[in-house]
Amino acid sequence: MIPLISLIEEYRSSYEVAWLQELRTYLIQRSKSLSALLSEEKIDGLTEKDLFHIFNGLVTVQPLDVVALVRTHGFEAVREHLKNFLYGSAPLEERFDIITASFPEVPQLAFMEVATLAQSRKFCIWDEDAKRTIVYIGHRHMHGLEETAFGEKISGLDYVFAKLALNHLREVLSAYMNNKMSFIDVYLFTRFAGNKIKGLQPSLEV
């Protein structure tokens, strides 16, 4: 069986396992909260207290030191960069490069996760499990992906091509699950797939 389809079949049969259900419920709740808090209409009213809520519930990286972030860069700068990343008119690769360069101490995954939960059809989470899944299904050199996309830190252009790769997963997953999937669903799938792949090929390099 094609590796991707095999993983989807296993995922579908494991859809209700406890850890997946708990993570899915948590992310759906977080998405509802962040999509409202960081909506284009409300983001200008974001408060410093809101930043703690945004950056302290992360699942891809450890919670951020929001106090240090604000002390170093200023609250207004953090808010404006978030706004630009989510809603700016420049191409996505430029907006990604701007926000990650402006806050080099913040893991790139933190911004990916927040943006994905705020806008689950426009942003994606390109973490180690996503990379491992793409490699395993034989798509490492597809969708415009370069080797730089599999490094610890990536460029905005890498992120754009990573999104293309994960969008392919989203479309196939939607077809097999008979439901329109978001990039949150893709994250849940790659978390599951990454665990399976690590068990099958513990020495697989990303």
Coordinates of C-alpha atoms in Angstrom, one line a residue:
M1 CA 0.0 0.0 0.0
I2 CA 1.2 3.6 -0.7
P3 CA 2.9 4.9 2.5
L4 CA 0.6 7.9 2.8
I5 CA -2.6 5.9 2.3
S6 CA -1.3 3.3 4.8
L7 CA -0.7 6.0 7.4
I8 CA -4.1 7.6 6.8
E9 CA -5.8 4.2 7.2
E10 CA -4.1 3.7 10.5
Y11 CA -4.9 7.2 11.6
R12 CA -8.6 6.7 10.7
S13 CA -8.8 3.5 12.7
S14 CA -7.0 5.2 15.7
Y15 CA -9.0 8.5 15.4
E16 CA -10.7 8.0 18.8
V17 CA -7.6 7.0 20.9
A18 CA -7.4 9.0 24.1
W19 CA -4.3 11.1 23.5
L20 CA -5.5 12.1 20.1
Q21 CA -8.9 13.0 21.4
E22 CA -7.4 15.1 24.2
L23 CA -5.0 16.9 22.0
R24 CA -7.8 17.5 19.4
T25 CA -10.2 18.9 22.0
Y26 CA -7.5 21.2 23.4
L27 CA -6.4 22.5 20.0
I28 CA -10.0 23.1 18.9
Q29 CA -10.7 25.1 22.1
R30 CA -7.4 27.1 21.7
S31 CA -8.3 27.7 18.0
K32 CA -11.7 29.2 19.0
S33 CA -10.0 31.4 21.5
L34 CA -7.1 32.6 19.4
S35 CA -9.2 33.1 16.2
A36 CA -11.4 35.5 18.1
L37 CA -8.6 37.2 20.1
L38 CA -6.4 37.6 17.0
S39 CA -9.1 38.4 14.5
E40 CA -8.4 41.3 12.1
E41 CA -11.2 43.2 13.9
K42 CA -9.9 42.7 17.4
I43 CA -6.1 42.4 17.2
D44 CA -5.6 46.1 17.6
G45 CA -7.2 45.8 21.0
L46 CA -4.8 43.0 22.1
T47 CA -3.4 43.5 25.6
E48 CA -0.2 42.4 27.3
K49 CA -2.3 40.0 29.4
D50 CA -3.6 38.4 26.2
L51 CA 0.0 37.7 25.2
F52 CA 0.3 35.3 28.2
H53 CA -2.7 33.5 27.0
I54 CA -1.4 33.3 23.4
F55 CA 2.1 32.1 24.2
N56 CA 1.7 30.1 27.4
G57 CA -0.5 27.3 26.0
L58 CA 1.8 26.1 23.2
V59 CA 2.1 22.4 22.3
T60 CA 4.9 22.5 19.8
V61 CA 7.5 24.3 22.1
Q62 CA 7.8 25.4 25.7
P63 CA 5.8 28.4 26.9
L64 CA 7.5 31.7 26.1
D65 CA 8.8 34.1 28.7
V66 CA 6.4 36.8 27.7
V67 CA 7.7 39.2 30.4
A68 CA 11.2 39.1 28.8
L69 CA 9.8 39.3 25.3
V70 CA 7.9 42.5 26.1
R71 CA 10.8 43.9 28.1
T72 CA 13.2 43.4 25.2
H73 CA 11.0 44.5 22.3
G74 CA 8.0 46.4 23.7
F75 CA 4.4 45.3 23.7
E76 CA 3.4 47.4 20.7
A77 CA 6.2 45.9 18.6
V78 CA 5.0 42.3 19.4
R79 CA 1.4 43.1 18.6
E80 CA 2.2 44.9 15.4
H81 CA 4.5 42.1 14.2
L82 CA 1.8 39.5 14.9
K83 CA -0.8 41.7 13.1
N84 CA 1.5 42.0 10.1
F85 CA 2.3 38.3 10.0
L86 CA -1.4 37.4 10.1
Y87 CA -2.8 40.1 7.9
G88 CA 0.0 42.0 6.1
S89 CA -0.2 42.6 2.4
A90 CA 3.3 41.4 1.6
P91 CA 3.9 37.8 0.4
L92 CA 3.8 35.1 3.2
E93 CA 7.5 34.4 2.8
E94 CA 8.4 38.0 3.5
R95 CA 6.1 38.2 6.5
F96 CA 7.5 35.0 7.9
D97 CA 11.1 36.3 7.5
I98 CA 10.2 39.6 9.1
I99 CA 8.6 38.2 12.3
T100 CA 11.2 35.5 12.8
A101 CA 14.1 37.9 12.3
S102 CA 12.5 40.5 14.6
F103 CA 12.3 38.0 17.5
P104 CA 15.2 35.7 17.0
E105 CA 14.9 34.3 20.5
V106 CA 11.4 33.0 19.8
P107 CA 11.2 29.5 18.3
Q108 CA 9.8 29.7 14.8
L109 CA 7.3 27.0 15.7
A110 CA 5.7 29.3 18.3
F111 CA 4.7 31.7 15.5
M112 CA 3.6 28.9 13.2
E113 CA 1.4 27.4 16.0
V114 CA -0.2 30.7 17.0
A115 CA -0.9 31.6 13.3
T116 CA -2.3 28.1 12.5
L117 CA -4.7 28.2 15.5
A118 CA -5.8 31.7 14.6
Q119 CA -6.2 31.0 10.9
S120 CA -6.3 27.2 10.4
R121 CA -6.7 27.3 6.6
K122 CA -3.9 29.8 5.9
F123 CA -1.0 28.7 8.1
C124 CA 0.5 25.4 9.0
I125 CA 2.8 23.8 11.6
W126 CA 6.1 22.5 10.0
D127 CA 7.6 20.6 12.9
E128 CA 9.8 17.5 13.1
D129 CA 6.8 15.2 12.8
A130 CA 5.6 17.0 9.7
K131 CA 9.1 16.8 8.2
R132 CA 9.4 13.1 9.1
T133 CA 6.0 12.4 7.5
I134 CA 6.9 14.2 4.2
V135 CA 10.2 12.3 4.0
Y136 CA 8.6 8.9 4.8
I137 CA 6.0 9.3 2.0
G138 CA 8.7 10.1 -0.5
H139 CA 7.9 13.9 -0.9
R140 CA 11.2 15.3 0.3
H141 CA 12.1 16.7 -3.1
M142 CA 8.6 17.6 -4.2
H143 CA 6.4 20.7 -3.8
G144 CA 9.4 23.0 -4.2
L145 CA 11.0 21.8 -1.0
E146 CA 14.8 22.3 -0.6
E147 CA 17.1 20.7 2.0
T148 CA 17.0 23.9 3.9
A149 CA 13.3 23.3 4.7
F150 CA 14.3 20.3 6.9
G151 CA 16.7 22.3 9.1
E152 CA 16.0 23.6 12.6
K153 CA 15.4 27.1 11.3
I154 CA 13.9 27.8 8.0
S155 CA 13.3 30.7 5.6
G156 CA 10.0 32.2 4.6
L157 CA 10.3 30.6 1.2
D158 CA 10.9 27.2 2.9
Y159 CA 7.7 27.8 4.9
V160 CA 5.7 28.6 1.7
F161 CA 6.9 25.3 0.1
A162 CA 6.3 23.4 3.4
K163 CA 2.7 24.7 3.3
L164 CA 2.3 23.4 -0.2
A165 CA 3.5 20.0 0.9
L166 CA 1.2 19.9 3.9
N167 CA -1.7 21.2 1.8
H168 CA -1.2 18.1 -0.4
L169 CA -1.6 16.0 2.8
R170 CA -4.6 18.1 3.8
E171 CA -6.3 17.4 0.4
V172 CA -5.6 13.6 0.5
L173 CA -6.7 13.4 4.2
S174 CA -9.9 15.3 3.4
A175 CA -10.7 12.9 0.6
Y176 CA -10.1 9.7 2.8
M177 CA -11.7 11.1 5.9
N178 CA -14.7 12.4 3.9
N179 CA -14.5 15.7 5.7
K180 CA -12.8 19.0 4.9
M181 CA -9.7 19.2 6.9
S182 CA -7.8 22.2 8.3
F183 CA -4.1 22.5 9.0
I184 CA -4.9 21.8 12.6
D185 CA -6.2 18.4 11.4
V186 CA -3.0 18.0 9.4
Y187 CA -0.9 18.7 12.5
L188 CA -2.8 16.0 14.4
F189 CA -2.3 13.6 11.6
T190 CA 1.5 14.3 11.3
R191 CA 1.8 13.9 15.1
F192 CA 0.2 10.5 14.8
A193 CA 2.2 9.6 11.7
G194 CA 5.5 10.9 13.2
N195 CA 5.1 8.6 16.2
K196 CA 4.3 5.6 13.9
I197 CA 7.3 6.3 11.6
K198 CA 9.7 6.7 14.6
G199 CA 8.6 3.2 15.6
L200 CA 9.1 1.8 12.1
Q201 CA 12.3 3.6 11.3
P202 CA 14.0 4.9 14.5
S203 CA 17.1 5.9 12.6
L204 CA 15.3 7.9 9.9
E205 CA 16.9 11.3 9.6
V206 CA 14.9 14.4 8.8

